[in-house]
Coordinates of C-alpha atoms (C1' of nucleotides) in Angstrom, one line a residue:
Chain A
X1 CA -57.4 -36.6 67.4
X2 CA -54.1 -35.5 64.5
X3 CA -54.4 -33.7 61.7
X4 CA -51.7 -34.6 59.4
X5 CA -49.6 -37.1 60.6
X6 CA -50.4 -40.8 61.8
X7 CA -51.2 -42.7 65.3
X8 CA -48.3 -45.0 65.9
X9 CA -50.5 -48.0 65.7
X10 CA -51.9 -47.0 62.1
X11 CA -48.2 -46.4 61.3
X12 CA -47.7 -49.9 63.0
X13 CA -50.3 -51.8 61.7
X14 CA -49.1 -49.9 58.1
X15 CA -45.4 -51.3 58.5
X16 CA -46.7 -55.5 59.4
X17 CA -48.8 -54.9 56.1
X18 CA -45.8 -54.1 53.9
X19 CA -43.0 -56.1 55.6
X20 CA -45.1 -58.9 55.0
X21 CA -46.3 -58.3 51.1
X22 CA -42.5 -57.6 50.9
X23 CA -41.8 -61.3 52.3
X24 CA -44.1 -62.6 50.1
X25 CA -42.4 -61.2 47.5
X26 CA -39.8 -62.7 48.0
X27 CA -40.7 -66.2 49.0
X28 CA -41.4 -66.0 52.2
X29 CA -44.6 -66.3 53.5
X30 CA -47.1 -63.2 54.6
X31 CA -48.0 -64.8 57.8
X32 CA -44.7 -65.1 58.9
X33 CA -43.6 -61.9 58.0
X34 CA -46.3 -59.8 59.9
X35 CA -45.4 -62.7 62.9
X36 CA -41.7 -61.2 62.4
X37 CA -42.6 -57.0 61.6
X38 CA -45.4 -57.4 64.9
X39 CA -42.8 -58.4 67.1
X40 CA -39.8 -55.9 65.9
X41 CA -42.1 -53.0 66.3
X42 CA -43.9 -54.3 69.7
X43 CA -42.4 -53.2 72.7
X44 CA -42.2 -55.9 74.9
X45 CA -42.1 -59.5 74.1
X46 CA -45.6 -61.7 73.0
X47 CA -47.3 -64.7 73.7
X48 CA -48.4 -67.2 70.8
X49 CA -51.9 -65.9 71.7
X50 CA -51.1 -62.0 71.6
X51 CA -49.4 -62.6 68.1
X52 CA -52.8 -65.0 66.8
X53 CA -55.2 -62.4 68.6
X54 CA -52.8 -59.0 66.8
X55 CA -53.2 -60.7 63.4
X56 CA -56.3 -63.0 63.8
X57 CA -55.2 -66.5 62.9
X58 CA -55.4 -69.4 64.1
X59 CA -52.9 -71.4 66.7
X60 CA -51.2 -73.7 64.1
X61 CA -50.6 -71.2 61.7
X62 CA -48.6 -68.9 64.7
X63 CA -47.3 -71.8 65.4
X64 CA -45.7 -73.3 62.6
X65 CA -44.7 -69.7 61.4
X66 CA -43.2 -69.1 64.9
X67 CA -41.2 -71.9 64.8
X68 CA -40.1 -70.9 61.2
X69 CA -39.1 -68.1 62.3
X70 CA -37.1 -68.8 65.3
X71 CA -35.7 -71.6 62.4
X72 CA -34.0 -69.1 60.3
X73 CA -32.7 -67.4 63.7
X74 CA -34.9 -63.8 63.4
X75 CA -37.0 -65.1 66.6
X76 CA -36.2 -65.7 69.7
X77 CA -38.4 -67.3 72.6
X78 CA -37.9 -65.8 75.6
X79 CA -39.2 -67.4 79.5
X80 CA -41.0 -64.8 81.8
X81 CA -40.5 -65.2 85.3
X82 CA -43.0 -66.8 86.9
X83 CA -44.6 -67.1 83.2
X84 CA -45.8 -70.5 82.0
X85 CA -46.4 -69.9 78.1
X86 CA -43.7 -68.8 75.8
X87 CA -42.5 -65.7 74.9
X88 CA -40.7 -64.1 71.3
X89 CA -39.1 -61.7 70.4
X90 CA -37.4 -60.5 67.4
X91 CA -34.2 -58.0 67.3
X92 CA -35.1 -54.6 66.0
X93 CA -31.2 -53.8 65.0
X94 CA -32.4 -53.3 61.2
X95 CA -28.4 -54.6 60.9
X96 CA -28.6 -57.5 62.3
X97 CA -32.0 -58.4 60.6
X98 CA -30.0 -58.1 56.9
X99 CA -27.5 -60.2 58.6
X100 CA -29.3 -63.1 59.3
X101 CA -31.7 -63.0 56.4
X102 CA -28.4 -62.9 54.2
X103 CA -27.0 -66.0 56.2
X104 CA -29.3 -68.2 55.9
X105 CA -30.1 -67.5 52.2
X106 CA -26.7 -67.8 51.4
X107 CA -27.1 -71.2 53.4
X108 CA -30.6 -72.2 51.8
X109 CA -30.2 -70.9 48.5
X110 CA -26.6 -69.7 47.1
X111 CA -24.6 -72.5 48.3
X112 CA -27.2 -75.6 46.3
X113 CA -26.6 -73.0 43.1
X114 CA -23.2 -72.8 43.2
X115 CA -22.9 -77.0 43.9
X116 CA -25.2 -77.8 40.8
X117 CA -23.0 -75.4 38.4
X118 CA -20.0 -77.0 39.4
X119 CA -21.7 -80.5 38.7
X120 CA -22.8 -79.5 35.5
X121 CA -19.4 -78.4 34.8
X122 CA -18.5 -82.3 33.7
X123 CA -19.2 -82.0 29.6
X124 CA -17.2 -84.6 28.1
X125 CA -19.4 -83.2 24.8
X126 CA -16.3 -80.6 22.4
X127 CA -18.7 -79.6 20.0
X128 CA -19.4 -75.9 19.3
X129 CA -23.4 -75.9 21.2
X130 CA -20.9 -77.9 24.4
X131 CA -18.4 -75.2 24.3
X132 CA -20.9 -72.2 24.6
X133 CA -22.9 -74.0 27.2
X134 CA -20.1 -74.6 29.1
X135 CA -18.9 -71.0 28.8
X136 CA -22.2 -69.5 30.0
X137 CA -21.9 -72.0 33.6
X138 CA -18.5 -71.3 33.9
X139 CA -19.3 -67.5 34.3
X140 CA -22.0 -68.4 36.5
X141 CA -19.7 -70.3 38.9
X142 CA -17.3 -66.9 39.0
X143 CA -20.2 -65.4 39.3
X144 CA -22.3 -67.2 42.0
X145 CA -18.8 -67.3 44.2
X146 CA -17.8 -64.1 44.4
X147 CA -21.0 -63.0 45.1
X148 CA -20.7 -65.9 47.4
X149 CA -17.4 -64.7 49.4
X150 CA -19.2 -61.3 49.5
X151 CA -21.7 -62.9 51.6
X152 CA -19.7 -64.7 54.1
X153 CA -17.8 -61.7 54.8
X154 CA -20.7 -59.6 54.9
X155 CA -22.5 -62.6 57.7
X156 CA -19.3 -62.4 59.5
X157 CA -19.1 -58.9 59.0
X158 CA -19.9 -56.0 62.0
X159 CA -21.7 -52.7 61.6
X160 CA -19.2 -51.0 60.5
X161 CA -17.8 -52.1 58.2
X162 CA -20.5 -53.0 56.4
X163 CA -21.9 -48.9 56.3
X164 CA -17.7 -48.0 55.6
X165 CA -18.0 -51.5 53.0
X166 CA -21.9 -49.5 50.9
X167 CA -19.9 -45.9 51.8
X168 CA -16.5 -47.2 49.4
X169 CA -19.2 -48.4 47.1
X170 CA -20.4 -45.6 46.0
X171 CA -18.3 -43.5 46.6
Chain B
X1 CA -22.4 -93.4 25.3
X2 CA -20.7 -91.5 28.5
X3 CA -19.1 -93.2 31.7
X4 CA -18.5 -90.2 33.8
X5 CA -19.6 -86.9 33.7
X6 CA -22.6 -85.8 31.8
X7 CA -24.5 -85.5 28.1
X8 CA -25.6 -81.8 26.9
X9 CA -29.0 -82.1 26.7
X10 CA -29.0 -84.0 30.3
X11 CA -27.2 -80.8 31.6
X12 CA -29.3 -78.4 30.1
X13 CA -32.2 -79.9 31.9
X14 CA -30.4 -80.3 34.8
X15 CA -29.9 -76.4 34.0
X16 CA -33.6 -74.7 33.7
X17 CA -34.8 -76.8 36.0
X18 CA -32.1 -75.5 38.6
X19 CA -32.9 -71.9 37.6
X20 CA -36.6 -72.5 37.5
X21 CA -36.8 -73.8 41.7
X22 CA -34.5 -70.7 42.0
X23 CA -36.8 -68.0 41.0
X24 CA -39.7 -69.7 42.8
X25 CA -37.6 -68.8 46.0
X26 CA -37.7 -65.7 45.0
X27 CA -40.8 -65.0 44.1
X28 CA -40.7 -65.6 40.2
X29 CA -43.1 -68.2 39.0
X30 CA -41.3 -71.2 38.0
X31 CA -41.8 -70.9 34.1
X32 CA -41.0 -67.7 34.0
X33 CA -37.5 -69.2 34.8
X34 CA -37.4 -72.1 33.2
X35 CA -38.6 -69.9 29.7
X36 CA -35.4 -67.9 30.9
X37 CA -33.0 -70.9 31.2
X38 CA -33.7 -72.9 28.4
X39 CA -33.3 -69.5 26.3
X40 CA -30.2 -68.3 27.9
X41 CA -29.1 -72.4 27.5
X42 CA -30.2 -71.8 23.9
X43 CA -27.8 -71.5 21.0
X44 CA -30.4 -70.6 18.1
X45 CA -33.4 -67.9 19.0
X46 CA -36.4 -70.2 19.9
X47 CA -40.0 -69.7 19.0
X48 CA -43.5 -70.5 21.5
X49 CA -44.0 -73.5 19.9
X50 CA -40.4 -74.3 20.4
X51 CA -40.9 -73.0 24.1
X52 CA -44.4 -74.9 24.2
X53 CA -42.5 -78.5 22.6
X54 CA -39.0 -78.2 24.9
X55 CA -41.4 -77.3 28.5
X56 CA -44.0 -79.2 27.4
X57 CA -46.3 -76.0 28.3
X58 CA -49.9 -74.5 26.5
X59 CA -49.6 -71.8 24.5
X60 CA -51.3 -68.8 26.5
X61 CA -49.0 -70.1 29.6
X62 CA -46.2 -69.9 27.2
X63 CA -46.6 -66.3 26.1
X64 CA -47.8 -64.8 29.0
X65 CA -44.5 -65.9 30.4
X66 CA -42.1 -64.4 27.5
X67 CA -44.2 -60.9 28.0
X68 CA -42.9 -61.3 31.4
X69 CA -39.6 -61.8 30.5
X70 CA -39.8 -59.2 28.0
X71 CA -40.8 -56.5 30.8
X72 CA -38.9 -57.2 32.7
X73 CA -35.9 -56.7 30.1
X74 CA -34.7 -59.9 30.5
X75 CA -35.4 -61.2 27.0
X76 CA -35.9 -59.9 23.6
X77 CA -38.0 -60.3 20.6
X78 CA -36.1 -61.4 17.5
X79 CA -37.5 -61.1 13.8
X80 CA -36.2 -64.3 11.7
X81 CA -35.8 -63.0 8.1
X82 CA -37.9 -64.5 6.0
X83 CA -40.2 -65.9 9.1
X84 CA -43.9 -65.1 9.9
X85 CA -43.6 -66.3 13.8
X86 CA -41.3 -64.4 16.6
X87 CA -38.8 -65.5 17.8
X88 CA -36.4 -65.1 21.6
X89 CA -33.4 -64.7 22.6
X90 CA -31.8 -64.0 26.2
X91 CA -28.8 -63.0 26.7
X92 CA -25.9 -65.7 28.2
X93 CA -23.9 -63.0 29.8
X94 CA -24.3 -63.2 33.6
X95 CA -22.5 -59.8 34.7
X96 CA -25.8 -58.4 32.5
X97 CA -28.4 -60.9 33.7
X98 CA -27.9 -59.9 37.2
X99 CA -27.6 -56.1 36.2
X100 CA -31.5 -56.5 34.8
X101 CA -32.7 -58.5 37.5
X102 CA -31.1 -55.9 40.5
X103 CA -32.8 -52.9 38.3
X104 CA -36.2 -54.8 37.6
X105 CA -36.5 -55.5 42.0
X106 CA -34.9 -52.0 42.6
X107 CA -37.7 -50.2 40.9
X108 CA -40.4 -52.9 41.7
X109 CA -39.8 -53.5 45.1
X110 CA -37.1 -51.4 47.0
X111 CA -38.4 -48.0 45.5
X112 CA -42.0 -48.6 47.4
X113 CA -40.2 -49.9 50.6
X114 CA -38.3 -46.4 50.8
X115 CA -41.5 -44.4 50.1
X116 CA -43.6 -46.1 52.7
X117 CA -40.7 -46.1 55.6
X118 CA -40.5 -42.6 55.1
X119 CA -44.9 -42.4 55.3
X120 CA -44.2 -43.9 58.5
X121 CA -41.3 -41.5 60.1
X122 CA -44.8 -38.6 60.3
X123 CA -46.3 -40.1 63.7
X124 CA -46.7 -37.0 66.4
X125 CA -46.5 -39.4 69.4
X126 CA -44.0 -38.4 72.1
X127 CA -44.0 -41.5 74.6
X128 CA -41.7 -44.1 75.0
X129 CA -42.8 -46.3 72.9
X130 CA -43.4 -44.1 70.1
X131 CA -40.0 -43.2 70.3
X132 CA -38.9 -47.0 69.8
X133 CA -41.0 -47.2 66.8
X134 CA -39.2 -44.1 65.4
X135 CA -35.8 -45.4 65.9
X136 CA -36.9 -48.5 64.0
X137 CA -38.2 -47.0 60.7
X138 CA -35.2 -44.6 60.9
X139 CA -32.5 -46.6 60.9
X140 CA -34.4 -49.0 57.8
X141 CA -34.7 -45.9 56.6
X142 CA -31.0 -45.4 56.7
X143 CA -30.6 -48.9 55.9
X144 CA -32.8 -49.3 52.7
X145 CA -31.3 -45.8 50.9
X146 CA -27.8 -47.1 51.6
X147 CA -28.5 -50.2 49.4
X148 CA -30.9 -48.5 46.9
X149 CA -27.6 -46.4 46.2
X150 CA -25.4 -48.8 46.1
X151 CA -27.7 -50.9 43.6
X152 CA -28.3 -47.9 41.8
X153 CA -24.5 -47.9 41.3
X154 CA -24.4 -51.0 40.3
X155 CA -27.1 -51.2 37.3
X156 CA -25.2 -48.3 35.9
X157 CA -22.4 -49.7 36.1
X158 CA -19.5 -52.1 33.7
X159 CA -18.6 -55.2 34.5
X160 CA -15.1 -54.0 35.7
X161 CA -16.6 -51.8 38.2
X162 CA -18.5 -54.4 39.4
X163 CA -16.1 -57.4 39.3
X164 CA -12.6 -54.7 41.2
X165 CA -15.6 -53.8 43.6
X166 CA -16.2 -57.2 44.4
X167 CA -13.0 -58.3 45.2
X168 CA -12.5 -54.7 47.1
X169 CA -14.8 -55.7 49.2
X170 CA -13.9 -59.4 50.6
X171 CA -10.0 -58.3 50.3
Chain C
dT1 C1' -49.5 -89.4 90.7
dT2 C1' -53.6 -86.9 88.7
dT3 C1' -54.8 -82.1 86.7
dT4 C1' -53.9 -78.3 84.1
dA5 C1' -51.8 -75.4 80.8
dT6 C1' -49.3 -75.1 76.4
dT7 C1' -46.9 -76.7 72.7
dT8 C1' -47.2 -79.5 69.0
dT9 C1' -49.2 -82.2 64.4
dC10 C1' -52.0 -82.4 60.5
dA11 C1' -56.1 -83.9 58.4
dG12 C1' -59.6 -81.4 56.0
dT13 C1' -60.6 -77.0 54.0
dA14 C1' -59.7 -72.8 52.3
dT15 C1' -57.4 -69.4 49.3
dT16 C1' -54.3 -67.6 46.2
dT17 C1' -51.3 -68.8 42.2
dT18 C1' -50.6 -70.5 38.2
dT19 C1' -51.9 -73.2 33.5
dT20 C1' -54.8 -74.7 30.3
dG21 C1' -57.2 -74.4 26.2
dA22 C1' -60.2 -72.0 23.2
dA23 C1' -62.0 -68.0 21.2
dA24 C1' -61.0 -63.4 20.1
dA25 C1' -58.1 -60.3 18.2
dT26 C1' -54.3 -59.3 15.5
dT27 C1' -51.0 -59.3 11.9
dA28 C1' -49.4 -60.5 7.3
dA29 C1' -49.7 -63.0 2.8
dA30 C1' -52.5 -63.7 -1.6
Chain D
dT1 C1' -60.9 -57.6 -0.1
dT2 C1' -60.5 -62.5 1.8
dT3 C1' -58.0 -65.9 4.1
dA4 C1' -53.9 -68.0 6.7
dA5 C1' -50.8 -67.5 10.1
dT6 C1' -49.9 -66.1 14.1
dT7 C1' -50.5 -63.9 18.9
dT8 C1' -53.1 -62.3 22.8
dT9 C1' -56.7 -62.8 26.4
dC10 C1' -59.2 -64.5 29.6
dA11 C1' -62.9 -67.9 31.6
dA12 C1' -62.4 -71.8 33.7
dA13 C1' -59.6 -76.4 36.2
dA14 C1' -55.9 -77.4 38.2
dA15 C1' -52.1 -77.3 40.8
dA16 C1' -49.9 -75.4 44.8
dT17 C1' -49.7 -72.9 49.2
dA18 C1' -51.2 -71.9 53.4
dC19 C1' -54.8 -71.6 57.1
dT20 C1' -57.7 -74.2 60.9
dG21 C1' -59.3 -76.5 64.5
dA22 C1' -59.2 -79.8 67.6
dA23 C1' -56.7 -84.0 68.9
dA24 C1' -52.3 -85.4 70.9
dA25 C1' -48.4 -85.0 72.5
dT26 C1' -45.8 -82.6 76.0
dA27 C1' -44.4 -80.5 80.3
dA28 C1' -45.3 -78.2 84.7
dA29 C1' -47.8 -77.9 88.7
dA30 C1' -51.5 -79.5 93.0

DNA sequence: TTTTATTTTCAGTATTTTTTGAAAATTAAA
DNA sequence: TTTAATTTTCAAAAAATACTGAAAATAAAA
């Protein structure tokens, strides 16, 4: 019985809940981030059934979201000797997690925007209104390609570069 | 009649559509980002009715989302002399837009996570499993507070600092 | 091969989120 | 005042999204 502080189980549940809520605020579905959080906090690989049980979700739901996580590169299958079931793990390394998420979002979201912005430059009209629009688009292209380059660097970098760069930025 | 390239109107519509889709991928509702995009590309302030017409949405919907945008600091009311209606504008400055979005998301999302992570540190248990969890949480606290500091700096910085920093990062 | 365990799929259902539209509230002019 | 224009609210409807559960597919063991 703990007077202050909290028990491990309670903390894990709170973490799973928070991670889930955070994900859904960022356009990732709640179950997917909850499963991710569960795996992050689990000290051993979990099977689909473990996950279904602990999060009280159906097999179909578990299966779909595990696959999505694997697709993102956030979760890996682990074959356990003598076991027929698949087991799953997630990296506990926060920097690595951030790196993978940045990599995927760059690919899935930033790249398409850059493409479309680049298309939108081709306007022939020459009046004031058109020029103003072109100016916005041109700035946006500038901005997105710069951000893209930074993300690319981050994704390819190592932990030391990242933490060193952060320090430089806030210096 | 244009052979290649596109007309201004078409480009604007494409931009509005893209911006809307992007927003919804990032947990901001599609109408809200579409209104924002419409205002970014408009060369004059627009009234609620203008917005309703151009995006084909209801008055209630327009009103709620305009207010949300004002709440975020992305849109401003503009009183037009001799007009009774409210008119709205949005900054066309991409850097400024990014700054405001970073500011709001930092306040609304990063801060709460930092708070919760800090709470989760108080675990009394001392077994191996608890230590592993504490390690994850501690790294997460580290990471989030560092990112928070960079965002704070960005939010308070000027355009020059930002572009200079980006250049330094990718150098 | 057949049997059994496991994973995948997906139509139907449930839930959540967004939107509408009309009534109520507010604001400014008459 | 009263009247008219405008904005806000919010219950109900619609749309989008997520979830279930059972059947089909796959893979491994017997």
